[in-house]
XYZ file of C-alpha atoms in Angstrom:
420
model
C -11.473 21.167 -52.521
C -15.050 20.261 -53.462
C -16.999 17.556 -51.686
C -17.035 15.430 -54.845
C -13.296 15.908 -55.239
C -12.759 14.798 -51.661
C -14.971 11.781 -52.206
C -12.911 10.842 -55.263
C -9.639 11.340 -53.397
C -10.737 9.170 -50.504
C -12.021 6.503 -52.857
C -8.615 6.453 -54.540
C -7.012 5.698 -51.194
C -5.534 9.025 -50.119
C -6.223 9.382 -46.425
C -5.695 10.238 -42.827
C -2.357 10.023 -41.023
C -2.592 9.554 -37.296
C -0.099 6.732 -36.898
C 3.152 7.246 -35.047
C 6.061 8.586 -37.153
C 8.576 6.071 -38.395
C 12.290 6.333 -37.658
C 14.407 8.374 -40.051
C 16.388 6.197 -42.422
C 14.052 3.207 -42.754
C 12.877 4.377 -46.164
C 10.173 6.656 -47.477
C 8.203 3.759 -48.993
C 9.446 0.879 -46.825
C 8.381 2.666 -43.635
C 4.918 3.575 -44.878
C 1.719 2.365 -43.222
C -1.997 2.803 -43.826
C -5.266 1.816 -42.164
C -8.900 2.233 -43.159
C -11.557 2.698 -40.495
C -15.270 2.377 -41.200
C -17.499 4.069 -38.627
C -21.294 3.767 -38.569
C -22.882 6.294 -36.194
C -26.469 6.720 -34.955
C -27.066 9.740 -32.728
C -30.310 10.803 -31.035
C -30.725 13.684 -28.615
C -34.161 14.720 -27.255
C -34.528 18.125 -25.595
C -37.365 17.723 -23.127
C -37.158 21.240 -21.644
C -35.721 23.602 -24.253
C -33.809 26.656 -23.008
C -32.458 29.268 -25.445
C -33.320 30.599 -28.914
C -33.167 27.235 -30.715
C -36.540 25.558 -30.243
C -35.716 22.359 -32.129
C -36.956 19.574 -29.881
C -34.879 16.715 -31.285
C -31.582 16.049 -33.076
C -31.426 12.612 -34.693
C -29.265 11.420 -37.601
C -27.539 8.302 -38.909
C -24.385 8.397 -41.014
C -21.506 6.309 -42.350
C -17.927 7.524 -42.116
C -14.599 6.371 -43.543
C -11.228 7.381 -42.109
C -8.207 6.341 -44.170
C -4.855 6.737 -42.378
C -1.586 7.023 -44.260
C 1.919 7.882 -43.026
C 5.081 7.573 -45.077
C 8.429 6.558 -43.728
C 11.457 8.847 -43.842
C 14.176 9.319 -46.408
C 17.618 7.971 -45.386
C 20.199 10.243 -43.796
C 20.679 12.198 -40.567
C 17.596 14.263 -41.436
C 14.628 12.285 -42.737
C 11.792 13.724 -44.811
C 8.314 12.305 -45.347
C 4.675 13.101 -45.936
C 1.411 12.299 -44.186
C -2.069 12.601 -45.659
C -5.400 13.226 -43.955
C -8.651 12.358 -45.688
C -12.164 11.635 -44.434
C -15.522 10.868 -46.017
C -19.014 11.096 -44.469
C -22.238 9.790 -46.029
C -25.787 10.615 -44.921
C -27.948 7.579 -44.205
C -30.888 9.288 -42.489
C -31.692 12.881 -41.593
C -34.491 15.467 -41.759
C -34.558 19.288 -41.537
C -36.429 19.126 -38.228
C -33.750 16.987 -36.520
C -30.346 18.129 -37.854
C -27.367 19.550 -35.905
C -26.229 16.312 -34.310
C -22.606 17.063 -35.199
C -22.532 14.136 -37.631
C -23.353 16.006 -40.858
C -23.015 19.558 -42.237
C -26.214 21.571 -42.595
C -26.841 23.698 -45.704
C -28.589 27.036 -46.030
C -31.866 25.247 -46.718
C -31.706 23.529 -43.318
C -31.000 20.097 -44.799
C -28.001 17.891 -44.085
C -25.576 17.309 -46.969
C -25.676 13.924 -48.688
C -21.896 13.599 -48.359
C -18.860 15.584 -47.314
C -15.151 14.927 -47.263
C -11.711 16.380 -46.989
C -8.149 15.775 -48.126
C -5.176 17.308 -46.313
C -1.407 16.801 -46.473
C 1.389 17.352 -43.986
C 5.094 17.411 -44.752
C 7.377 16.166 -41.994
C 11.055 16.312 -41.135
C 12.799 14.268 -38.448
C 16.229 14.534 -36.825
C 17.042 12.053 -34.068
C 13.916 12.125 -31.846
C 12.749 15.576 -32.890
C 10.072 16.001 -35.542
C 8.628 19.011 -37.374
C 5.279 18.826 -39.227
C 3.688 21.408 -41.508
C 0.156 21.080 -42.878
C -2.855 19.065 -41.669
C -2.465 18.187 -37.978
C -4.377 16.410 -35.202
C -2.781 17.493 -31.910
C -3.875 15.924 -28.628
C -2.951 18.235 -25.760
C -4.436 19.261 -22.405
C -5.030 22.754 -23.844
C -6.367 21.385 -27.171
C -7.698 17.849 -26.734
C -8.278 15.583 -29.759
C -12.086 15.431 -29.829
C -12.960 12.413 -31.968
C -16.470 11.980 -30.542
C -18.673 12.099 -33.666
C -18.609 10.558 -37.134
C -15.297 12.027 -38.314
C -12.339 13.537 -36.423
C -11.450 17.241 -36.587
C -8.077 18.589 -37.687
C -6.064 21.808 -37.733
C -3.780 23.529 -40.207
C -0.402 24.818 -39.113
C 3.012 23.818 -37.769
C 3.870 21.425 -34.932
C 7.185 20.529 -33.306
C 7.727 17.596 -30.939
C 10.888 16.321 -29.258
C 11.676 13.305 -27.067
C 15.466 13.627 -26.855
C 15.478 13.324 -23.050
C 14.231 9.930 -21.800
C 10.756 10.280 -20.311
C 10.324 13.896 -21.418
C 8.187 14.889 -24.421
C 8.143 18.557 -25.417
C 5.759 20.061 -27.972
C 5.013 23.446 -29.503
C 2.802 24.591 -32.356
C 1.178 27.398 -34.318
C -2.260 26.639 -35.815
C -4.020 29.056 -38.155
C -7.356 27.376 -38.945
C -9.478 24.339 -38.167
C -11.478 21.687 -40.000
C -14.533 20.969 -37.854
C -15.763 17.405 -37.311
C -18.841 17.853 -39.538
C -17.456 20.155 -42.238
C -15.244 19.753 -45.292
C -13.475 23.127 -45.412
C -11.317 25.329 -43.201
C -12.582 27.878 -40.695
C -11.121 30.418 -38.306
C -11.153 29.257 -34.699
C -13.652 30.515 -32.146
C -13.968 29.974 -28.410
C -16.490 28.216 -26.248
C -17.252 29.295 -22.684
C -18.539 26.139 -21.013
C -21.166 24.847 -23.496
C -21.817 28.120 -25.366
C -20.020 28.874 -28.684
C -18.863 32.496 -28.932
C -19.419 33.028 -32.655
C -19.133 36.801 -32.484
C -15.295 36.668 -32.381
C -12.765 34.777 -34.511
C -9.079 34.211 -33.858
C -6.220 34.196 -36.370
C -4.225 31.501 -34.556
C -3.888 29.083 -31.664
C -0.386 28.774 -30.170
C 0.746 26.161 -27.684
C 3.843 24.914 -25.859
C 4.377 22.399 -23.092
C 5.536 18.982 -22.082
C 4.904 15.741 -20.217
C 7.473 13.950 -18.067
C 7.031 10.250 -17.233
C 9.038 8.666 -14.419
C 8.723 6.108 -11.628
C 8.639 3.264 -14.193
C 6.078 5.338 -16.168
C 3.592 5.149 -13.314
C 3.808 8.914 -12.741
C 3.403 11.783 -15.206
C 3.686 15.518 -14.577
C 2.557 18.012 -17.221
C 2.857 21.750 -17.837
C 1.191 23.449 -20.825
C 0.353 26.854 -22.248
C -2.302 27.631 -24.868
C -3.264 30.905 -26.520
C -6.262 31.571 -28.732
C -4.935 34.858 -30.073
C -6.846 37.993 -29.022
C -9.397 35.920 -27.100
C -7.851 33.966 -24.208
C -4.668 32.428 -22.882
C -4.595 29.383 -20.624
C -2.086 27.516 -18.459
C -2.323 23.911 -17.255
C -0.535 21.854 -14.597
C -1.298 18.139 -14.295
C -0.334 15.053 -12.330
C -1.224 11.432 -13.073
C -0.151 8.494 -10.919
C -0.880 4.757 -10.826
C 0.152 2.726 -7.779
C -0.141 -1.085 -7.480
C -1.007 -2.232 -3.952
C -0.439 -5.785 -2.780
C -0.634 -7.297 -6.248
C -4.461 -7.194 -6.380
C -5.238 -3.465 -6.269
C -4.218 -0.494 -8.399
C -4.875 3.004 -7.063
C -4.899 5.957 -9.452
C -4.990 9.740 -9.319
C -5.555 12.303 -12.076
C -5.204 15.914 -10.884
C -5.251 19.075 -12.969
C -5.372 22.849 -12.662
C -6.233 25.366 -15.422
C -5.798 29.127 -15.211
C -7.169 31.367 -17.998
C -7.502 35.071 -18.751
C -8.212 37.330 -21.745
C -5.581 37.875 -24.444
C -4.477 40.659 -26.781
C -7.414 42.573 -28.256
C -9.830 40.925 -25.787
C -12.388 40.139 -28.489
C -14.676 38.490 -25.915
C -13.908 40.975 -23.175
C -12.561 39.961 -19.798
C -12.029 36.238 -19.154
C -11.280 35.055 -15.626
C -11.383 31.308 -14.982
C -9.537 28.896 -12.752
C -10.501 25.237 -12.857
C -9.403 22.396 -10.601
C -10.263 18.740 -11.060
C -9.391 15.509 -9.296
C -10.347 11.991 -10.342
C -9.303 9.185 -7.973
C -9.662 5.501 -8.809
C -9.318 2.053 -7.273
C -9.087 -1.059 -9.465
C -9.463 -4.651 -8.329
C -9.910 -7.452 -10.833
C -12.531 -6.364 -13.367
C -13.862 -3.621 -11.065
C -12.773 0.036 -11.133
C -14.397 2.723 -8.992
C -13.815 6.458 -9.566
C -14.595 9.478 -7.386
C -14.140 12.930 -8.851
C -14.415 16.572 -7.840
C -14.322 19.570 -10.187
C -14.528 23.259 -9.347
C -14.774 26.422 -11.457
C -13.474 29.625 -9.890
C -13.394 33.233 -11.118
C -15.901 35.316 -13.054
C -16.025 33.229 -16.264
C -16.906 29.758 -17.452
C -14.160 27.400 -18.665
C -12.771 28.509 -22.069
C -11.794 26.178 -24.893
C -11.527 26.081 -28.688
C -14.851 25.238 -30.386
C -15.985 22.420 -30.654
C -13.588 20.565 -28.405
C -13.874 18.544 -25.262
C -11.253 19.012 -22.539
C -9.468 16.717 -20.056
C -11.481 18.082 -17.124
C -12.244 15.163 -14.836
C -16.027 15.673 -14.731
C -16.519 16.640 -18.370
C -18.486 14.172 -20.480
C -19.728 14.516 -24.097
C -23.204 15.717 -23.032
C -22.730 18.161 -20.109
C -19.383 19.768 -19.257
C -20.005 20.863 -15.638
C -17.759 23.850 -16.439
C -20.106 26.820 -16.046
C -19.201 29.888 -13.999
C -18.594 29.023 -10.319
C -19.811 25.435 -10.789
C -18.853 22.701 -8.318
C -19.467 19.078 -9.274
C -18.950 15.550 -7.944
C -18.688 12.317 -9.900
C -19.145 8.669 -8.985
C -18.250 6.149 -11.693
C -18.056 2.372 -11.899
C -16.366 0.425 -14.706
C -16.434 -3.324 -15.182
C -14.335 -5.446 -17.546
C -16.193 -8.707 -18.195
C -12.960 -10.548 -18.954
C -13.055 -11.320 -15.235
C -16.182 -13.410 -15.957
C -14.661 -15.047 -19.020
C -16.139 -12.618 -21.578
C -13.165 -10.749 -23.080
C -13.945 -7.646 -25.099
C -17.061 -6.628 -23.139
C -16.773 -3.525 -20.934
C -19.268 -1.260 -19.189
C -19.381 2.146 -17.470
C -22.033 3.628 -15.173
C -21.478 7.250 -14.157
C -23.354 9.915 -12.193
C -22.290 13.577 -11.948
C -24.010 16.246 -9.876
C -23.235 19.973 -10.185
C -24.438 23.103 -8.383
C -23.436 26.656 -7.389
C -23.647 27.868 -11.023
C -23.806 31.621 -11.592
C -26.321 31.830 -14.433
C -26.685 35.616 -14.635
C -30.467 35.109 -14.430
C -30.814 34.997 -10.674
C -30.864 31.868 -8.540
C -28.402 29.000 -8.316
C -27.851 26.846 -11.386
C -27.830 23.089 -10.921
C -27.338 20.133 -13.262
C -26.865 16.376 -13.122
C -26.160 13.566 -15.553
C -26.371 9.780 -15.581
C -24.485 7.809 -18.233
C -24.540 4.116 -19.141
C -21.951 2.910 -21.663
C -21.473 -0.598 -23.054
C -18.734 -1.640 -25.441
C -17.855 -4.916 -27.102
C -14.977 -5.852 -29.409
C -15.362 -9.099 -31.366
C -12.451 -11.339 -30.404
C -12.303 -13.902 -33.232
C -13.833 -14.986 -36.519
C -14.354 -12.943 -39.702
C -15.513 -9.901 -37.706
C -12.601 -9.956 -35.235
C -11.779 -6.400 -34.219
C -15.282 -5.003 -34.814
C -16.137 -2.665 -31.944
C -19.711 -1.815 -30.929
C -20.487 0.979 -28.453
C -23.856 1.867 -26.928
C -24.424 4.997 -24.856
C -27.552 6.134 -22.957
C -27.675 9.491 -21.176
C -30.112 11.361 -18.980
C -29.033 14.976 -18.280
C -31.117 17.481 -16.303
C -30.600 21.174 -15.519
C -32.537 24.175 -14.228
C -30.691 26.686 -16.485
C -30.022 24.830 -19.781
C -31.946 22.287 -21.862
C -32.620 18.833 -20.454
C -31.281 16.030 -22.665
C -32.126 12.367 -23.233
C -29.513 10.874 -25.515
C -28.724 7.583 -27.244
C -25.725 6.666 -29.404
C -24.915 3.482 -31.297
C -21.505 3.291 -32.951
C -19.835 0.540 -34.994
C -16.092 0.757 -35.716
C -13.955 -1.539 -37.801
C -10.353 -0.946 -38.881
C -8.416 -2.675 -41.652
C -4.624 -2.517 -41.716
C -3.872 -1.938 -45.403
C -0.059 -2.088 -45.184
């Protein structure tokens, strides 16, 4: 579908479906819902010590996005049928050929960012009891394929997904995905892998397959997870996870998020041998408006952490700037969050985070090291005509002796209207 056609479709109100599925039998029309999100995004990233073939010293762009969510209800009967629609629209507000590639806008062959881009996708769905099958445009959120909505518009995939919650506390999922819509593109592409922060564009995969489940128990304070993901002919990956939240004495809440990934090459081995094991732990203590986190993350084996491009992962020390997932890397994190509701300012939250990594095998001799400091502020308007407007500010300083240093700033405005 052309960009102009997508723009027209979005303007007519055909859009994204990321809401939870309705119950079968409540009516195809009666159970429908839709929301419209407007997202204004400024992104600036300065490379003060460029490493690699790309010598562009700055990426800076400003864009406006619209995300229109629609999900139908289900037809009556023991098996319900419905349809979801996924549509997005991005508009360039400011860009220049010497500062593109922020991930907000597509870049043409002439090196300039497109004035607009958009997409329309549909997904048919079928539901029986608490089991649902979807075919079409999908936005899975899994440990082996995390939903990476960290730029102007969210990505999506094309394929089939099955989910079931027939057993209380247990959610099982499986899927077969054949292509992807990247966050700053309008069309479909074959999937490629990333090893740590480096895209592996020399090899494409025909499909990503996944299966796994999460089990919540102990009054939903504890979750155990087991997942499998396969980027066909490139890599396969297994994940085991544990999350727990424990109130102590009425004033404290202790938390733990532990995970283990194990990956190796798959099928035709289009990227050669892959050997990675990754362990992460993120422990927390919350008291009033204060939450303190301590995290450790280790990469083991002969390869960096593999993932589908251009996704983040649930690794405890991964942040949107550095991943701390290079070969043999060990990293520590110290993080402090504060919710200003404790001071009578609801809606205002802050995060200060520092991560330090070392022991990286760079292949260039010497030990690779990196570190990052993040400051995040967020505010959601609580009342008045702008109630619900969310503003987020992010400032980053990231330094490394084997990859480019980064100074980064982001300013994001989000507002969502519930249409029906």
